Amino acid sequence: MKKFINQADDFIPEMLAGIYLAHPDALRCVNDDPHCLARVGATPGKVAIVTGGGSGHLPLFLGYVGEGMLDGCAVGDVFQSPSPEQILAVTQAVDTGAGVLYLYGNYNGDIFNFDMAAEMAEMESDIRTRTVVAADDSAGAAPSGEGNASARRGVAGIFFVYKCAGAAAANGGCLDTVARVAQKAGDRVRTLGVALSPCIVPRIGKPGFQIGDDEMEIGMGIHGESGIRRGPTLPARQIADEMMSWLLADSPCQSGDEVAVLINGLGATPLEELYLMYRHVHHTLSQSGIRVFRVWVGEFATAMEMAGMSISLMPVDEELKALLAREANTPMFRQFSA
Amino acid sequence: MKKFINQADDFIPEMLAGIYLAHPDALRCVNDDPHCLARVGATPGKVAIVTGGGSGHLPLFLGYVGEGMLDGCAVGDVFQSPSPEQILAVTQAVDTGAGVLYLYGNYNGDIFNFDMAAEMAEMESDIRTRTVVAADDSAGAAPSGEGNASARRGVAGIFFVYKCAGAAAANGGCLDTVARVAQKAGDRVRTLGVALSPCIVPRIGKPGFQIGDDEMEIGMGIHGESGIRRGPTLPARQIADEMMSWLLADSPCQSGDEVAVLINGLGATPLEELYLMYRHVHHTLSQSGIRVFRVWVGEFATAMEMAGMSISLMPVDEELKALLAREANTPMFRQFSA
């Protein structure tokens, strides 16, 4: 296990300690529990957005807590949900009275724990919450999946949902508006990934799955969940073509649309290869009569040291374009207004 | 070779095509040669900064061309220098009459080609250039190295040199000022890396070196150059301690100083592990009576899919602090003013 790590049990606490030391002006810990992370400074009357989920996906989730994005994050252990109590503590810390949007990915553990936290927040603290679950993985809509939204995992496309909802909240939107925008973005965004290598959960100490030296798996999830098709690695052009064919079949976008594109590295894949893949994606979109509003290329939702990448597409209208273009400033994501 | 790639010969041209498609408002190609990259829009009278070097290190080098940083970059093939003619073309494209600073890493091929370009720029176009070479790798000062600046490779610490020189130029500094600031930052910054795995140059198709499943190498260069010591992998704490001990012995910083810190991932190492390492670095600095002015954590200078990381330290004074804190906005690095 070639990792910079001490004891496996200390991996996340020590990582969090490093994050608080690195960003003391931006992030704070709630109730002395480092897994309960909140933004430094609150804007009175602003709707707060709380996310959470398992660790191992940086900059997802906690890296997006900051100006123009999110207000708090409940941090689980590697690939594990945070507890309802941790979600509640974050909720109480960031609520300004305008209500809280819970925005996270479609995993049963997270849904269960966030729902429980929502009940406790209302009962204990009279905090109104709304929930939007990101379920963007097109692999869930493939014939091998269950073909409906509930089967879709939440993957990298949640970045667009955070960006739009975060901008709406920063612009002063009320809870209904922020939830509506998040749902709108979530309904539109679709993602498909491809994995070339596994990753190792520190406590387990060995790869979560095996994949041959000459194999890839299209549609694999960010925890190593089974994808659509495993086969020999192909030239980049053919991988991109196959992914775009799945994605465009599942995405609501069509000829004449404008889309936001996210080219996301899963961990070990170099930025060089992501840009090379974007070239193919751009050409495929052009050939389909779809214009690129803007593309984000880099690591936005990872699976530790997994080699692979994902493509997300979200058709945009004027409202979403303005929200995507708004400035954001978080410890792990910064963007000037366009 | 698990890469998203088509033909090895097309890797860099296709990567560059993706970069120009992704950032049309920020980057332009000079003389129809995609290897000659310049910023869109010039500020009349601003000193221009040109860099260059081999590919395979994104965001280094070209990713820092933009507002508050660099003006142009001559892009070589993977781990290969760009040609003098390419450097000259970039120089001619970005000069506004105020002169051009050549700022790049300490590699013989780059030095030879930039020196030749400087002569051509003066003779052919009457463009005044100055040169500052970043040579921050503390591995070059170790007993196994030659122990002098000429033996130091330029590695991730060049990011601080870019940041300071770029801010000085953006603030309206003349060529002498920008060169002085670059030299000052370059004289102060020191870096030490550790590699856990090799990377594969696409045209070669196999790893540039072998390293055992339980081995690491401290001081390895970003092209796989030999380091200070190879041995069994150790707990993160011990790796950090050993690296900091080399770095602090070689760095000009001492108790009472304030330092800028860069925790850089070499490619495949997750952000989680970089933050975990920063925790150790922070504590070691505290114990040495050194305060952290600010830390940057992420991928700033990579070696494609190499697993590993580097630590850079630069003692700062008020001038360097103000330059580091200035806003910057490039395709692959963004920072709001502090």
XYZ file of C-alpha atoms in Angstrom:
676
model
C 0.000 0.000 0.000
C 1.981 2.973 -1.336
C 0.355 5.789 0.538
C 1.528 8.689 2.652
C -0.179 7.461 5.754
C 0.503 6.533 9.380
C -2.068 4.233 11.008
C -5.077 3.497 8.790
C -7.419 4.508 11.631
C -5.800 7.938 11.773
C -5.971 8.646 8.050
C -9.054 10.867 8.029
C -8.474 12.608 11.406
C -4.892 13.454 10.347
C -6.034 14.589 6.911
C -8.657 16.825 8.531
C -6.075 18.232 10.932
C -3.958 19.179 7.916
C -6.933 20.801 6.217
C -7.795 22.948 9.260
C -4.143 23.952 9.637
C -3.929 24.881 5.955
C -7.156 26.907 5.806
C -7.669 28.528 9.223
C -9.332 31.611 7.737
C -11.823 29.628 5.700
C -12.807 26.496 7.623
C -13.692 25.772 11.207
C -14.514 22.678 13.155
C -17.863 22.427 14.978
C -18.331 20.960 18.484
C -14.675 19.918 18.606
C -15.441 17.160 16.099
C -13.167 17.584 13.064
C -15.693 15.628 10.987
C -18.108 18.542 11.444
C -16.795 21.255 9.177
C -18.238 24.711 8.617
C -17.337 27.838 6.789
C -15.772 30.657 8.761
C -18.140 33.604 8.801
C -21.835 33.504 8.018
C -23.911 35.931 5.982
C -26.981 36.758 8.056
C -30.149 35.722 6.286
C -28.387 33.600 3.676
C -29.771 30.134 3.008
C -27.149 27.646 4.132
C -26.158 24.603 2.093
C -24.902 21.518 3.872
C -23.378 18.505 2.206
C -21.643 15.391 3.406
C -20.514 11.936 2.506
C -17.641 9.562 2.710
C -14.037 10.699 2.522
C -11.637 9.790 -0.252
C -13.080 12.032 -2.951
C -11.300 15.366 -2.428
C -12.003 18.072 -3.392
C -15.464 16.490 -2.955
C -17.156 17.197 -0.580
C -15.597 19.486 1.981
C -13.349 21.326 -0.467
C -16.358 23.196 -1.822
C -17.272 24.796 1.492
C -16.721 28.503 0.977
C -17.829 31.718 -0.676
C -20.352 31.136 -3.459
C -20.631 27.405 -2.808
C -21.421 25.508 0.420
C -21.620 26.347 4.120
C -20.875 23.114 5.878
C -19.951 19.491 5.413
C -20.297 16.381 7.562
C -17.273 14.244 6.810
C -17.433 10.463 6.977
C -14.564 8.022 7.115
C -13.277 6.709 3.787
C -16.322 5.780 1.663
C -18.550 5.891 4.820
C -21.480 8.165 5.599
C -21.239 10.716 8.386
C -23.668 10.179 11.270
C -26.998 11.983 11.695
C -25.565 13.652 14.805
C -22.644 15.044 12.812
C -24.959 16.311 10.086
C -27.158 17.902 12.742
C -24.219 19.627 14.412
C -23.143 21.147 11.095
C -26.724 22.169 10.358
C -27.064 23.976 13.681
C -23.729 25.684 13.179
C -24.484 27.140 9.754
C -28.194 27.963 9.887
C -28.809 31.709 9.956
C -32.557 31.358 10.228
C -33.185 31.205 6.474
C -33.218 27.436 6.334
C -30.790 24.810 5.164
C -30.539 22.895 1.900
C -29.188 19.365 2.203
C -27.409 18.572 -1.029
C -25.519 15.311 -1.427
C -25.115 12.238 -3.601
C -27.504 9.338 -4.079
C -26.247 6.688 -1.638
C -28.543 4.871 0.772
C -26.447 5.513 3.874
C -26.281 9.235 3.188
C -30.010 9.443 2.448
C -30.878 7.658 5.668
C -28.605 9.787 7.817
C -29.492 13.118 6.227
C -33.216 12.341 6.542
C -32.747 11.568 10.210
C -30.731 14.767 10.698
C -33.493 16.750 8.989
C -36.041 15.418 11.458
C -33.808 16.186 14.421
C -33.044 19.688 13.102
C -36.723 20.469 12.861
C -37.650 18.922 16.203
C -34.679 20.077 18.263
C -33.850 23.404 16.717
C -36.820 24.389 14.574
C -34.577 24.554 11.524
C -36.335 24.165 8.207
C -34.480 21.927 5.745
C -35.002 20.914 2.147
C -33.233 18.052 0.427
C -31.931 17.615 -3.099
C -30.117 14.410 -3.957
C -27.698 14.408 -6.884
C -28.083 11.290 -9.017
C -26.148 12.004 -12.170
C -24.450 8.723 -13.028
C -25.613 7.583 -16.443
C -24.311 4.122 -15.675
C -27.471 3.703 -13.555
C -29.612 4.223 -16.647
C -27.815 1.672 -18.783
C -29.488 -1.670 -19.511
C -27.321 -3.231 -16.819
C -28.566 -0.644 -14.327
C -32.116 -0.252 -13.109
C -32.876 2.445 -15.616
C -34.387 4.974 -13.262
C -33.177 7.916 -11.246
C -33.117 6.025 -7.972
C -30.521 3.677 -9.444
C -28.215 6.512 -10.422
C -25.330 7.166 -8.099
C -24.245 10.695 -7.346
C -20.866 11.323 -8.918
C -18.835 14.252 -10.253
C -21.808 16.099 -11.735
C -22.757 17.200 -8.230
C -20.117 19.888 -8.737
C -22.478 21.689 -11.127
C -25.342 21.318 -8.648
C -23.191 22.795 -5.864
C -22.077 25.616 -8.134
C -25.597 26.595 -9.203
C -27.221 26.205 -5.792
C -24.299 27.925 -4.069
C -24.510 30.885 -6.413
C -28.274 31.122 -5.953
C -27.838 31.188 -2.175
C -25.012 33.731 -2.378
C -27.226 35.907 -4.568
C -29.778 36.010 -1.764
C -32.222 33.374 -3.004
C -34.715 31.962 -0.489
C -34.739 28.276 0.451
C -37.377 27.443 -2.165
C -35.355 29.151 -4.872
C -32.085 27.514 -3.885
C -33.760 24.099 -3.737
C -35.470 24.678 -7.090
C -32.168 25.632 -8.737
C -30.407 22.616 -7.226
C -33.167 20.298 -8.432
C -33.075 21.862 -11.892
C -29.321 21.411 -12.198
C -29.533 17.928 -10.726
C -32.260 16.922 -13.183
C -30.150 18.047 -16.107
C -26.644 16.846 -15.313
C -25.399 13.437 -16.417
C -22.003 11.858 -15.829
C -20.216 8.801 -17.086
C -16.872 7.563 -15.799
C -14.220 5.109 -16.865
C -11.759 3.425 -14.526
C -8.337 2.102 -15.440
C -7.144 1.044 -11.995
C -8.561 0.459 -8.516
C -7.934 2.369 -5.297
C -7.136 1.098 -1.834
C -9.211 1.928 1.237
C -6.553 2.321 3.958
C -8.343 0.217 6.567
C -8.709 -2.606 4.055
C -5.194 -2.357 2.706
C -5.773 -3.952 -0.670
C -7.482 -2.847 -3.911
C -11.276 -2.747 -3.792
C -11.450 -4.685 -7.070
C -9.131 -6.231 -9.611
C -8.747 -4.995 -13.147
C -6.313 -6.429 -15.666
C -3.248 -4.549 -16.898
C -4.907 -4.169 -20.278
C -8.450 -3.578 -19.062
C -10.747 -0.639 -18.430
C -14.293 -0.425 -17.108
C -16.762 2.094 -18.441
C -19.360 3.326 -15.976
C -17.558 2.284 -12.821
C -18.613 4.235 -9.728
C -16.298 6.301 -7.543
C -16.207 3.560 -4.914
C -15.485 0.872 -7.482
C -19.136 -0.078 -8.093
C -19.627 -2.151 -11.222
C -20.049 -0.245 -14.452
C -21.573 -0.848 -17.854
C -18.855 -2.683 -19.702
C -15.402 -4.019 -18.967
C -13.011 -4.701 -21.798
C -9.537 -4.173 -23.191
C -8.216 -0.598 -22.992
C -8.834 1.278 -26.220
C -7.355 4.358 -27.831
C -8.602 7.559 -26.160
C -10.732 8.446 -29.186
C -12.677 5.196 -28.962
C -13.141 5.477 -25.198
C -14.450 9.019 -25.603
C -16.756 7.974 -28.458
C -18.260 5.130 -26.456
C -18.721 7.287 -23.355
C -20.276 10.139 -25.305
C -22.627 7.770 -27.028
C -23.938 6.509 -23.660
C -24.025 9.998 -22.220
C -25.837 11.672 -25.097
C -28.409 8.883 -25.170
C -29.140 9.404 -21.472
C -28.705 13.183 -21.220
C -31.591 15.562 -21.777
C -29.363 17.680 -24.028
C -29.939 17.736 -27.752
C -28.860 19.422 -30.934
C -29.064 23.196 -30.587
C -28.429 23.126 -26.846
C -25.609 24.760 -24.981
C -23.907 22.638 -22.314
C -21.585 22.968 -19.377
C -18.920 20.251 -19.490
C -16.879 18.783 -16.666
C -13.818 16.671 -17.483
C -12.932 15.139 -14.144
C -9.877 13.134 -13.153
C -10.498 10.302 -10.691
C -7.124 10.654 -8.986
C -4.106 9.254 -10.777
C -4.892 10.392 -14.297
C -2.715 13.301 -15.438
C -4.199 16.615 -16.509
C -2.528 16.090 -19.905
C -4.793 13.114 -20.573
C -7.904 14.972 -19.395
C -7.262 17.742 -21.919
C -6.614 15.159 -24.619
C -9.977 13.583 -23.799
C -11.663 16.983 -23.859
C -10.556 17.425 -27.458
C -12.608 14.366 -28.400
C -15.572 15.425 -26.267
C -15.578 18.884 -27.816
C -15.540 17.490 -31.351
C -18.322 14.998 -30.588
C -20.480 17.767 -29.146
C -19.830 19.976 -32.177
C -20.793 17.159 -34.506
C -24.003 16.741 -32.520
C -24.878 20.403 -32.904
C -24.246 21.094 -29.201
C -22.302 24.179 -28.173
C -19.980 24.245 -25.158
C -20.892 27.072 -22.777
C -17.821 26.424 -20.670
C -15.655 23.488 -19.628
C -14.022 22.730 -16.287
C -11.031 20.366 -16.508
C -9.268 18.908 -13.472
C -9.940 16.879 -10.364
C -13.391 17.653 -8.956
C -14.513 14.299 -7.521
C -11.885 11.619 -7.082
C -11.571 8.085 -5.783
C -8.212 8.546 -4.082
C -5.529 7.083 -6.346
C -7.872 5.528 -8.908
C -6.765 6.079 -12.512
C -9.658 7.101 -14.692
C -11.867 10.024 -15.573
C -15.460 11.073 -16.020
C -17.370 13.323 -18.368
C -20.345 15.367 -17.144
C -22.760 17.278 -19.350
C -25.405 19.745 -18.228
C -27.580 21.623 -20.742
C -27.782 25.225 -19.591
C -30.224 28.082 -19.944
C -29.645 31.733 -19.074
C -30.378 31.158 -15.383
C -27.904 28.283 -15.014
C -25.271 30.074 -17.107
C -25.376 33.104 -14.829
C -25.103 30.907 -11.736
C -22.225 28.876 -13.175
C -20.394 32.057 -14.132
C -20.616 33.613 -10.668
C -17.406 33.898 -8.686
C -16.595 31.264 -6.079
C -13.783 31.081 -3.567
C -13.317 27.941 -1.513
C -10.199 26.202 -0.236
C -10.179 23.778 -3.155
C -12.058 25.614 -5.898
C -11.739 29.172 -7.060
C -13.302 30.928 -9.977
C -13.509 34.555 -10.966
C -16.797 35.799 -12.341
C -16.780 35.343 -16.098
C 0.468 1.553 -20.635
C -2.809 2.641 -19.036
C -3.209 6.087 -20.487
C -5.921 7.992 -22.263
C -3.937 8.368 -25.446
C -4.085 7.654 -29.163
C -0.731 7.504 -30.973
C 2.228 8.397 -28.747
C 3.456 10.904 -31.342
C 0.151 12.743 -31.125
C 0.014 12.965 -27.329
C 1.241 16.544 -26.920
C -0.373 18.008 -30.073
C -3.728 16.489 -29.054
C -3.324 17.648 -25.456
C -2.545 21.172 -26.690
C -5.559 21.100 -29.013
C -7.712 20.267 -25.978
C -6.163 23.097 -23.993
C -6.823 25.688 -26.701
C -10.402 24.434 -27.095
C -10.961 24.613 -23.326
C -9.494 28.086 -22.815
C -10.163 30.106 -25.974
C -10.540 33.379 -24.074
C -7.273 32.984 -22.185
C -4.731 31.254 -24.433
C -3.735 31.633 -28.057
C -1.351 29.852 -30.331
C 1.447 31.815 -32.020
C 2.520 31.344 -35.675
C 0.169 28.397 -36.068
C 2.484 26.298 -33.891
C 0.505 24.944 -30.911
C 3.782 24.588 -29.002
C 4.041 28.394 -29.001
C 1.483 29.528 -26.480
C 0.677 33.084 -25.435
C -1.805 34.856 -23.272
C -4.787 36.481 -24.955
C -4.552 40.221 -24.529
C -1.440 42.179 -23.639
C -1.083 45.081 -21.233
C 0.860 47.795 -23.070
C 4.102 48.573 -21.291
C 4.011 45.520 -19.040
C 7.166 43.450 -18.753
C 6.418 40.056 -20.285
C 7.461 36.782 -18.674
C 8.159 33.782 -20.865
C 8.710 30.281 -19.640
C 9.075 26.909 -21.271
C 10.204 23.369 -20.856
C 9.205 19.806 -21.475
C 5.612 18.625 -21.257
C 4.301 16.138 -18.734
C 4.270 18.467 -15.727
C 0.855 20.167 -15.897
C -0.097 22.653 -14.582
C 3.613 23.452 -15.061
C 4.509 25.266 -17.287
C 1.819 26.530 -19.596
C -0.993 26.403 -17.027
C 0.435 29.504 -15.339
C 0.127 31.731 -18.402
C -2.452 34.334 -17.445
C -3.348 37.362 -15.368
C -0.831 38.020 -12.584
C 1.528 35.250 -13.676
C 3.133 34.554 -17.081
C 2.660 35.822 -20.633
C 3.889 32.997 -22.811
C 5.236 29.473 -22.839
C 7.233 27.450 -25.329
C 6.034 23.881 -24.964
C 8.360 20.942 -25.590
C 7.422 17.337 -26.153
C 7.254 15.115 -23.052
C 10.356 15.863 -20.949
C 11.993 17.634 -23.967
C 13.026 21.267 -24.333
C 11.246 23.518 -26.790
C 13.416 24.831 -29.640
C 15.074 28.278 -29.694
C 12.830 29.182 -32.634
C 9.709 28.354 -30.621
C 10.970 30.390 -27.650
C 11.743 33.271 -30.015
C 8.277 33.155 -31.580
C 6.654 33.349 -28.133
C 9.014 36.165 -27.146
C 8.112 38.218 -30.202
C 4.417 37.601 -29.620
C 4.323 38.797 -26.017
C 6.879 41.631 -25.908
C 5.201 45.000 -25.485
C 8.441 46.956 -25.656
C 9.177 46.719 -21.932
C 11.399 43.681 -22.258
C 10.983 40.004 -21.509
C 12.030 37.916 -18.529
C 12.955 34.327 -19.309
C 12.082 32.263 -16.263
C 12.456 28.498 -16.360
C 13.987 25.508 -14.596
C 17.632 24.507 -14.387
C 18.041 21.942 -17.162
C 20.868 22.104 -19.684
C 18.672 21.769 -22.768
C 16.418 24.592 -21.646
C 19.351 26.841 -20.732
C 20.992 26.299 -24.111
C 17.812 26.962 -26.063
C 16.656 29.977 -24.034
C 20.139 31.531 -24.307
C 20.062 31.093 -28.051
C 16.556 32.558 -28.229
C 17.709 35.546 -26.172
C 20.473 36.270 -28.677
C 18.100 35.937 -31.602
C 15.504 38.159 -29.902
C 18.062 40.900 -29.426
C 19.588 40.606 -32.904
C 16.429 40.062 -34.921
C 13.873 42.073 -33.011
C 15.798 44.328 -30.675
C 13.972 42.776 -27.702
C 15.759 43.060 -24.376
C 15.633 39.874 -22.290
C 16.789 38.930 -18.832
C 17.087 35.395 -17.541
C 16.411 33.852 -14.134
C 16.817 30.120 -13.750
C 14.960 28.352 -10.947
C 17.169 25.801 -9.201
C 15.294 24.879 -6.069
C 15.847 21.130 -5.692
C 17.591 20.485 -2.392
C 18.504 17.010 -3.649
C 21.230 18.774 -5.673
C 22.801 20.071 -2.463
C 22.897 16.703 -0.730
C 26.227 14.889 -0.347
C 25.274 12.704 -3.284
C 24.714 15.833 -5.411
C 27.324 18.354 -6.414
C 26.462 20.685 -3.569
C 26.130 23.863 -5.552
C 23.357 25.768 -7.239
C 24.284 24.591 -10.718
C 23.594 21.036 -9.633
C 20.106 21.865 -8.414
C 17.268 20.990 -10.739
C 14.312 23.301 -11.075
C 11.250 21.655 -9.576
C 7.946 22.691 -7.978
C 9.375 25.728 -6.168
C 9.371 27.595 -9.474
C 5.687 28.165 -8.744
C 6.660 30.697 -6.061
C 9.101 32.353 -8.446
C 6.389 32.637 -11.116
C 3.938 33.981 -8.553
C 6.283 36.684 -7.239
C 7.700 37.727 -10.604
C 4.273 37.626 -12.217
C 2.801 39.851 -9.517
C 5.722 42.289 -9.807
C 5.182 42.543 -13.561
C 1.413 42.918 -13.160
C 2.043 45.698 -10.638
C 3.964 47.597 -13.310
C 7.529 46.742 -12.296
C 10.274 47.360 -14.867
C 12.392 44.511 -16.267
C 15.127 45.054 -13.672
C 12.588 44.923 -10.851
C 10.834 41.823 -12.152
C 14.168 40.056 -12.664
C 15.352 41.100 -9.194
C 12.191 39.768 -7.562
C 12.438 36.500 -9.514
C 16.065 36.075 -8.488
C 15.227 36.877 -4.875
C 12.445 34.294 -4.763
C 14.571 31.787 -6.645
C 17.465 32.257 -4.222
C 15.205 31.583 -1.255
C 13.021 28.691 -2.335
C 14.015 25.086 -1.719
C 12.153 21.908 -2.620
C 12.519 18.257 -1.819
C 10.471 15.469 -3.379
C 9.778 11.822 -2.722
C 8.647 9.329 -5.360
C 6.653 6.172 -4.755
C 6.164 5.045 -8.351
C 7.520 5.838 -11.812
C 5.785 7.403 -14.795
C 5.739 6.337 -18.418
C 6.818 8.594 -21.278
C 4.312 7.699 -24.027
C 6.876 7.371 -26.818
C 8.922 5.006 -24.655
C 5.956 3.015 -23.423
C 7.518 1.653 -20.253
C 8.387 3.119 -16.835
C 11.417 5.419 -16.771
C 12.792 3.547 -13.755
C 11.923 0.635 -11.530
C 11.019 0.977 -7.884
C 9.959 -1.916 -5.666
C 6.427 -2.322 -4.342
C 7.705 -1.473 -0.867
C 10.205 1.210 -1.864
C 10.323 4.990 -2.031
C 13.029 7.367 -3.184
C 13.634 10.677 -1.453
C 14.941 13.482 -3.633
C 13.943 11.986 -6.963
C 13.555 14.566 -9.745
C 10.402 15.152 -11.750
C 11.804 13.206 -14.700
C 12.879 10.308 -12.508
C 16.429 11.583 -11.883
C 18.153 9.811 -9.004
C 17.526 11.194 -5.566
C 19.253 11.176 -2.195
C 18.162 7.903 -0.723
C 16.091 4.898 -1.739
C 14.670 2.618 0.898
C 11.574 0.875 2.200
C 8.431 3.000 2.404
C 7.963 4.484 5.862
C 5.029 5.924 7.776
C 4.140 9.417 6.561
C 5.478 10.988 9.756
C 8.949 9.537 9.197
C 9.003 10.484 5.528
C 8.026 14.043 6.432
C 10.627 14.197 9.197
C 13.408 13.020 6.930
C 12.417 15.399 4.154
C 12.113 18.369 6.505
C 15.468 17.614 8.002
C 17.142 17.770 4.564
C 15.121 20.819 3.564
C 15.734 22.861 6.692
C 19.458 22.090 6.537
C 19.603 23.370 2.959
C 17.051 26.197 3.158
C 18.033 29.729 4.119
C 15.083 29.868 6.513
C 15.681 29.791 10.219
C 13.966 30.144 13.551
C 11.918 33.326 13.695
C 11.295 33.385 9.953
C 7.988 33.288 8.200
C 7.716 30.920 5.221
C 5.531 30.192 2.244
C 4.928 26.445 1.923
C 4.004 24.419 -1.135
C 2.771 20.844 -0.717
C 2.809 19.507 -4.241
C 1.454 16.242 -5.607
C 3.500 14.615 -8.373
C 0.482 13.158 -10.149
C -1.115 10.058 -8.664
C -0.994 11.001 -4.992
C -4.423 11.957 -3.587
C -5.077 15.346 -2.066
C -6.009 13.540 1.167
C -2.406 12.372 1.560
C -1.004 15.807 0.745
C -3.010 17.364 3.562
C -1.953 14.584 5.898
C 1.672 15.356 5.026
C 1.072 19.066 5.558
C 0.063 18.364 9.134
C 3.541 16.957 9.782
C 5.253 19.785 7.912
C 3.322 22.380 9.876
C 4.249 20.816 13.207
C 7.916 20.514 12.259
C 8.016 24.160 11.254
C 6.336 25.195 14.508
C 8.831 23.189 16.506
C 11.619 24.958 14.612
C 10.218 28.380 15.471
C 9.159 29.039 11.874
C 5.739 30.515 11.154
C 3.700 29.602 8.080
C 2.706 32.692 6.118
C 0.508 30.637 3.828
C 0.409 27.157 2.317
C -0.624 26.009 -1.137
C -1.671 22.333 -1.327
C -2.376 20.517 -4.587
C -0.787 19.629 -7.897
C 1.509 22.422 -9.057
C 4.306 20.553 -10.854
C 3.701 16.929 -11.734
C 5.441 14.064 -13.463
C 2.355 12.694 -15.219
C 1.129 9.669 -13.275
C 4.038 9.458 -10.830
C 2.949 8.824 -7.230
C 4.811 11.056 -4.832
C 4.943 14.591 -3.509
C 7.280 17.460 -2.795
C 7.627 20.096 -0.107
C 8.826 23.615 -0.942
C 9.765 26.298 1.570
C 10.448 29.955 0.879
C 11.240 32.414 3.676
C 9.281 35.584 2.974
C 9.624 39.272 3.760
C 7.003 41.972 3.329
C 7.785 42.377 -0.374
C 7.414 38.679 -1.189
C 4.324 38.357 1.006
C 2.557 41.126 -0.878
C 3.498 39.577 -4.222
C 2.376 36.099 -3.153
C -0.921 37.495 -1.887
C -1.769 39.302 -5.117
C -4.612 37.911 -7.178
C -3.864 35.632 -10.128
C -6.153 34.147 -12.745
C -4.785 31.600 -15.182
C -6.387 28.544 -16.803
C -4.889 26.234 -14.183
C -4.303 28.458 -11.168
C -6.578 31.008 -9.590
C -6.201 32.964 -6.424
C -8.107 35.893 -4.991
C -6.101 38.625 -3.348
C -5.646 37.816 0.319
